[in-house]
Short mmCIF file of C-alpha atoms in Angstrom, two decimals:
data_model
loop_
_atom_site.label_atom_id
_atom_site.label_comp_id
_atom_site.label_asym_id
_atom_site.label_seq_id
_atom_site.Cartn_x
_atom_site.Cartn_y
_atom_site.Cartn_z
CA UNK V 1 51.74 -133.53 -20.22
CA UNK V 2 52.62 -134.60 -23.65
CA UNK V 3 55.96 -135.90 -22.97
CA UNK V 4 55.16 -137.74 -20.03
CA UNK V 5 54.86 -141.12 -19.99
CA UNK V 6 51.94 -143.17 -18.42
CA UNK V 7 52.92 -145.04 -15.47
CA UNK V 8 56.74 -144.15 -15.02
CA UNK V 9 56.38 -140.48 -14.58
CA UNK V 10 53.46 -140.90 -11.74
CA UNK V 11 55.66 -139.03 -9.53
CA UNK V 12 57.13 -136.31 -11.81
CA UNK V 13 53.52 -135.84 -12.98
CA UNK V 14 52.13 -135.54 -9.11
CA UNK V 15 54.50 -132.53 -8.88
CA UNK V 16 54.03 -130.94 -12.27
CA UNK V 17 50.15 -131.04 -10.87
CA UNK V 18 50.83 -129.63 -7.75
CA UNK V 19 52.36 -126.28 -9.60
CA UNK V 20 49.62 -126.08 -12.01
CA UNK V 21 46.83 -126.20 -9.03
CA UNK V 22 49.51 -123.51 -7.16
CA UNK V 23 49.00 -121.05 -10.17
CA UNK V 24 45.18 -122.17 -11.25
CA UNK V 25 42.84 -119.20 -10.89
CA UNK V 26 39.52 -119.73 -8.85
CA UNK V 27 36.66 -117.31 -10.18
CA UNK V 28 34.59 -117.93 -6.99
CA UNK V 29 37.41 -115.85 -5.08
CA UNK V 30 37.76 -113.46 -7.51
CA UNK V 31 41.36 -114.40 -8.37
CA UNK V 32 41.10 -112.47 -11.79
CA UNK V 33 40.61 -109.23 -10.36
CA UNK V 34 44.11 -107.61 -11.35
CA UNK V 35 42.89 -108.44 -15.01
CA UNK V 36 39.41 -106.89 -14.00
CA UNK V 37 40.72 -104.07 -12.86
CA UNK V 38 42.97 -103.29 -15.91
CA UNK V 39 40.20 -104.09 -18.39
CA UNK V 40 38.18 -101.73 -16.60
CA UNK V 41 41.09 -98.79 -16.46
CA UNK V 42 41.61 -99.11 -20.55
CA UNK V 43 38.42 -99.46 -21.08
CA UNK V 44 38.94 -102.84 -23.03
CA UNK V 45 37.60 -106.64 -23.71
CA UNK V 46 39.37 -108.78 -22.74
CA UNK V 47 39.67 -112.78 -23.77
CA UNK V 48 42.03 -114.57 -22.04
CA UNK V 49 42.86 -118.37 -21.10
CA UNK V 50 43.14 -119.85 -17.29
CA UNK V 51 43.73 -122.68 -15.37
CA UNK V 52 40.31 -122.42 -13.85
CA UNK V 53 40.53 -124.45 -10.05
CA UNK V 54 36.94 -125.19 -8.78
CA UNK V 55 36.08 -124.13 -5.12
CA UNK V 56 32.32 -124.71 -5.44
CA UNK V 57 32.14 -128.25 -5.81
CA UNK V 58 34.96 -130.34 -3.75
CA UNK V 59 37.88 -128.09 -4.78
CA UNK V 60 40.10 -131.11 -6.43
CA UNK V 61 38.76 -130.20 -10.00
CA UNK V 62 41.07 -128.33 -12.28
CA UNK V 63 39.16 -126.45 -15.63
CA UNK V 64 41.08 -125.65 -19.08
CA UNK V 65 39.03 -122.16 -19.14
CA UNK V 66 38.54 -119.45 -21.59
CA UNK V 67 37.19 -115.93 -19.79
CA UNK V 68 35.63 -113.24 -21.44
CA UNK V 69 35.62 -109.48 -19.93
CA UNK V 70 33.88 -106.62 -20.45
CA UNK V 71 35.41 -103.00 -21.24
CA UNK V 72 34.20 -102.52 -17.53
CA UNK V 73 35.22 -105.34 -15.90
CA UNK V 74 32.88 -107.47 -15.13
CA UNK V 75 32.89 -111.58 -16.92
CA UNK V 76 30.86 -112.24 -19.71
CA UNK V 77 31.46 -115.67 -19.75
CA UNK V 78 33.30 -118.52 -18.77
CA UNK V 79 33.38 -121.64 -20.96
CA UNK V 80 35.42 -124.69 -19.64
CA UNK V 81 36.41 -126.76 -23.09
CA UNK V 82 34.01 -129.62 -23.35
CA UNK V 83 36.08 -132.57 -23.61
CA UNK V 84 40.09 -132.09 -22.82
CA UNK V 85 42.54 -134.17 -25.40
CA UNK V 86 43.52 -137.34 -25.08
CA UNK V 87 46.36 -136.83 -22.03
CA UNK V 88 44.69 -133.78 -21.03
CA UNK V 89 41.74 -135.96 -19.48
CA UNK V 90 44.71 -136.59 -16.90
CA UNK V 91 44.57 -133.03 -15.71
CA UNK V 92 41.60 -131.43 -16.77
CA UNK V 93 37.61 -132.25 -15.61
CA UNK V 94 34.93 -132.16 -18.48
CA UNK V 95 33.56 -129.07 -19.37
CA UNK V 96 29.44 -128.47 -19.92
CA UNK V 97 27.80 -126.10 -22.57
CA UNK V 98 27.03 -123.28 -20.67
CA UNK V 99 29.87 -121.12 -22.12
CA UNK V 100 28.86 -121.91 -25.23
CA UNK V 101 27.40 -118.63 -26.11
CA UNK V 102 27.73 -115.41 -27.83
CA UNK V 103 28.34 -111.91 -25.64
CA UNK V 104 27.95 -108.24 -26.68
CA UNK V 105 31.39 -106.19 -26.19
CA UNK V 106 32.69 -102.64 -27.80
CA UNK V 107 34.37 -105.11 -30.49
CA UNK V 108 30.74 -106.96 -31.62
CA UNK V 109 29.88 -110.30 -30.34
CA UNK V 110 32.26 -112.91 -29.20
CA UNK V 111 32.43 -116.49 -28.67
CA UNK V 112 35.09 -118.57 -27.77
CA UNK V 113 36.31 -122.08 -28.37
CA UNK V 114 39.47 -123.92 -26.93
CA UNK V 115 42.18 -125.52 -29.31
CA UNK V 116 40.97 -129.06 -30.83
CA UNK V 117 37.43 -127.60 -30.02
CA UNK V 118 37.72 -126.08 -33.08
CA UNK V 119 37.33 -129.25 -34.56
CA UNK V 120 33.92 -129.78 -33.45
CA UNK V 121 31.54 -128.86 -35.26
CA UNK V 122 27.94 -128.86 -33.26
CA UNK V 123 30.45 -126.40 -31.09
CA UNK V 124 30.94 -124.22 -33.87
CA UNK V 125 27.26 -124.17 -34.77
CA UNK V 126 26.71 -122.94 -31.69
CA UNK V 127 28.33 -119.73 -31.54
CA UNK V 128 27.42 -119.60 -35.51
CA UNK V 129 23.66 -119.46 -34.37
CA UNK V 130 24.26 -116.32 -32.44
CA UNK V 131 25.24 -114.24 -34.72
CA UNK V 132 29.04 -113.79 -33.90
CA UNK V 133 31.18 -111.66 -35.11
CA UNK V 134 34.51 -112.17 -33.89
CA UNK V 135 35.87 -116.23 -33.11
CA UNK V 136 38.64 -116.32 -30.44
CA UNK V 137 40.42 -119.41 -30.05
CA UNK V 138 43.11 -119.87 -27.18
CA UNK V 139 45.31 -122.83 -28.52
CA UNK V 140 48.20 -125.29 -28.57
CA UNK V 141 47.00 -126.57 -31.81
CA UNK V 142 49.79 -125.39 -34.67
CA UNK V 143 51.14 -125.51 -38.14
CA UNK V 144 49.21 -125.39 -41.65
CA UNK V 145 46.30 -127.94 -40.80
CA UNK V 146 45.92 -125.32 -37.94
CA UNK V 147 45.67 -122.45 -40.05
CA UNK V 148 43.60 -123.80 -42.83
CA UNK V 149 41.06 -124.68 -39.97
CA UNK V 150 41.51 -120.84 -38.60
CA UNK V 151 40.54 -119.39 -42.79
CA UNK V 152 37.97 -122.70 -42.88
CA UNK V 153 36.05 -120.99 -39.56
CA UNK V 154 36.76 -117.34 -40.98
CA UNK V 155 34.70 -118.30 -43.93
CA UNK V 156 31.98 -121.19 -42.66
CA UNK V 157 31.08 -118.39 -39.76
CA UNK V 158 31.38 -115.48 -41.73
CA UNK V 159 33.59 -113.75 -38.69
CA UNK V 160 36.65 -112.37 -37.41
CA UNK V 161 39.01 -115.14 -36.65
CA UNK V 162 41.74 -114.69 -33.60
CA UNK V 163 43.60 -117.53 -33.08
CA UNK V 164 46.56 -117.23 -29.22
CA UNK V 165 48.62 -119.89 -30.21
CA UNK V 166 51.65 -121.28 -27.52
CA UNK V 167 54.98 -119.70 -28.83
CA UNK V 168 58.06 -120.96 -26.47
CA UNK V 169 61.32 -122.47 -26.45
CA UNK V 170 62.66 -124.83 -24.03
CA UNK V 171 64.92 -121.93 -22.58
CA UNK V 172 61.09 -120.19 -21.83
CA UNK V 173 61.00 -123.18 -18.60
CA UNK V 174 61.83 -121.77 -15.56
CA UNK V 175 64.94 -123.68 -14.53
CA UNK V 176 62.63 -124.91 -10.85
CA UNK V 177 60.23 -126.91 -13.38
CA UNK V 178 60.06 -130.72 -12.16
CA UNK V 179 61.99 -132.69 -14.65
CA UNK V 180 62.92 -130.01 -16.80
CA UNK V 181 66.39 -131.13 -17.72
CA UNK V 182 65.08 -134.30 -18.57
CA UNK V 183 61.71 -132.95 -20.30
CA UNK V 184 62.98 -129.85 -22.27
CA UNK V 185 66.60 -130.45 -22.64
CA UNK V 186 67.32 -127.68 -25.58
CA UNK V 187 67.04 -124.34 -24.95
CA UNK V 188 66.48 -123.61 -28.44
CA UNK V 189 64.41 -126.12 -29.25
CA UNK V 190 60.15 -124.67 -30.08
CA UNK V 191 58.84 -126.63 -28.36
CA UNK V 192 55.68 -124.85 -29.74
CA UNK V 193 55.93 -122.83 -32.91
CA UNK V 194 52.81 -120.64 -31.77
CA UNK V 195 51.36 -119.44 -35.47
CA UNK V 196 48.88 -116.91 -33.67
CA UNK V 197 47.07 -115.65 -37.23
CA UNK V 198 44.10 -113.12 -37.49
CA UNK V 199 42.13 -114.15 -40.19
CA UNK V 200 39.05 -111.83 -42.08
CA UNK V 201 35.37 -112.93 -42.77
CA UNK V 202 35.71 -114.78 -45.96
CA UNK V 203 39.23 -116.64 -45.35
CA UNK V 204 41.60 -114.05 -45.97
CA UNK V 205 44.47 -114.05 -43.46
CA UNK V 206 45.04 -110.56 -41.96
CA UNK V 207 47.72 -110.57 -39.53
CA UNK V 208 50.55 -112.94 -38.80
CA UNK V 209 51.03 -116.24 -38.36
CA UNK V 210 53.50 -115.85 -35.76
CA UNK V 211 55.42 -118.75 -36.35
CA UNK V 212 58.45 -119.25 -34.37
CA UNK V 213 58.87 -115.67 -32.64
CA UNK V 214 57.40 -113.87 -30.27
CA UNK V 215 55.11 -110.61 -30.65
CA UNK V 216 51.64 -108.91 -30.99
CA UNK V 217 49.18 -108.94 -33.81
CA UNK V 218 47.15 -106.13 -34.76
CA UNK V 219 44.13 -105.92 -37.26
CA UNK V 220 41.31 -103.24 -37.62
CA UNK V 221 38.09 -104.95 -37.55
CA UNK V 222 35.17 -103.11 -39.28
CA UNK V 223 32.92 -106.11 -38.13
CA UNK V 224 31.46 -106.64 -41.75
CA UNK V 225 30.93 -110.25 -41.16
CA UNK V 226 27.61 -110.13 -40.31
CA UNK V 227 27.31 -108.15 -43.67
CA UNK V 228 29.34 -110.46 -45.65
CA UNK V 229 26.92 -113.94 -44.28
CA UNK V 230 24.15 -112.22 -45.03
CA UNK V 231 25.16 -111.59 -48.54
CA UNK V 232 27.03 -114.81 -49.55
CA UNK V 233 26.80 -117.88 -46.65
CA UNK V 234 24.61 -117.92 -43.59
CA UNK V 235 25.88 -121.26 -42.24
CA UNK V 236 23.50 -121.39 -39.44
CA UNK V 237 20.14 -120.13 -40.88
CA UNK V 238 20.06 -120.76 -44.40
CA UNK V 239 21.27 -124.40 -43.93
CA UNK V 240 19.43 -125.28 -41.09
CA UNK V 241 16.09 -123.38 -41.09
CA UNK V 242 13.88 -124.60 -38.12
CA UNK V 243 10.55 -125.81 -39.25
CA UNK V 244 7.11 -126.54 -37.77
CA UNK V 245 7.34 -130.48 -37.92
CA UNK V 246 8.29 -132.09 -34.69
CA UNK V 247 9.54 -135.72 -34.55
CA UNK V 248 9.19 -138.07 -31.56
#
């Protein structure tokens, strides 16, 4: 969507859309369930992105999603990202703030924020205030004003920091993509560095970034964040501290 143009690409853009609704996932008929399944075989959380395509409410709507699973299965949470960027209003509806919570897996508590949400910061506060331990972040978003915001949540939270990032070349377009010759004419060109990082409670980067290649990160989480707010920066109780006034 970000090399599209407004206006002139109408058409190439109706077609691109017609692909992405083709390969969106609806929850409602349990399109996930493959991923289900395997989460519940391993015995694993899993956090992964979507295409989320609404069937409850008119069908047309298409959902930039972020799905949490449990180690048996079953979804924690979905949490569509509040307000899609700039061109993304294009393709994406609104989100609302029921995803915006914490939920209790074999690796602590996890919330979840999408990209350039991690630039807001009521959003942040949110998963702050219940208690979370680990911050997963599906993104586009890239490069060192990227990662400094990645070590900037690490510390302000207090939590484990895992940030997806989108690592792919223009060679990574399947050669049936509408306009690709025109849209992603060098194979070897990034067109997304990725810089996946796993950064510590504190700041402290731990694994990665992954910056132009392709791989897994690992890091061994001994989920001392809650231990290390308590003892230096508790970002969403000792600076805002409900009290008994009310104001109308």
């Amino acid at each position: 969507m970000w090399r599209l143009r407004p206006g002139p690409d109408m058409a190439l853009t109706e077609r691109i859309h017609a692909r992405l609704r083709a390969n969106s996932v609806s929850l409602a008929a349990d399109e996930l369930a493959p991923l289900r399944e395997a989460a519940r075989q391993h015995k694993v959380a899993v956090v992964c992105g979507i295409h989320e395509r609404d069937t409850e409410f008119g069908g047309g709507t298409l959902y930039n999603t972020v799905v949490t699973l449990g180690a048996d299965g079953a979804v924690l949470n979905r949490h569509r990202k509040l307000m899609p960027t700039n061109p993304e209003r294009m393709v994406w509806g609104c989100g609302d703030a029921t995803g915006l919570k914490a939920v209790d897996t074999p690796c602590g508590r996890v919330g979840a924020l999408i990209c350039w949400e991690s630039y807001m910061p009521l959003a942040r506060y949110a998963l702050y205030a219940q208690g979370i331990d680990l911050y997963v972040t599906p993104t586009y978003d890239n490069g060192e004003r990227a990662l400094a915001t990645m070590q900037h949540i690490a510390r302000e939270g207090g939590c484990w920091v895992v940030s997806c990032g989108c690592a792919f070349q223009g060679r990574d377009i399947p050669d049936a993509f509408p306009g690709k010759a025109e849209l992603f004419r060098d194979p070897d060109e990034w067109v997304n560095p990725g810089d996946s990082v796993v950064v510590a409670p504190g700041g402290k980067i731990v694994a990665g970034p992954l910056h132009e290649e392709r791989g897994i990160l690992y890091a061994e989480s001994t989920l001392s964040g809650s231990a290390w707010r308590a003892a230096a920066w508790m970002s969403s109780a000792t600076m805002l501290v409900p009290t008994s006034s009310s104001y109308r």
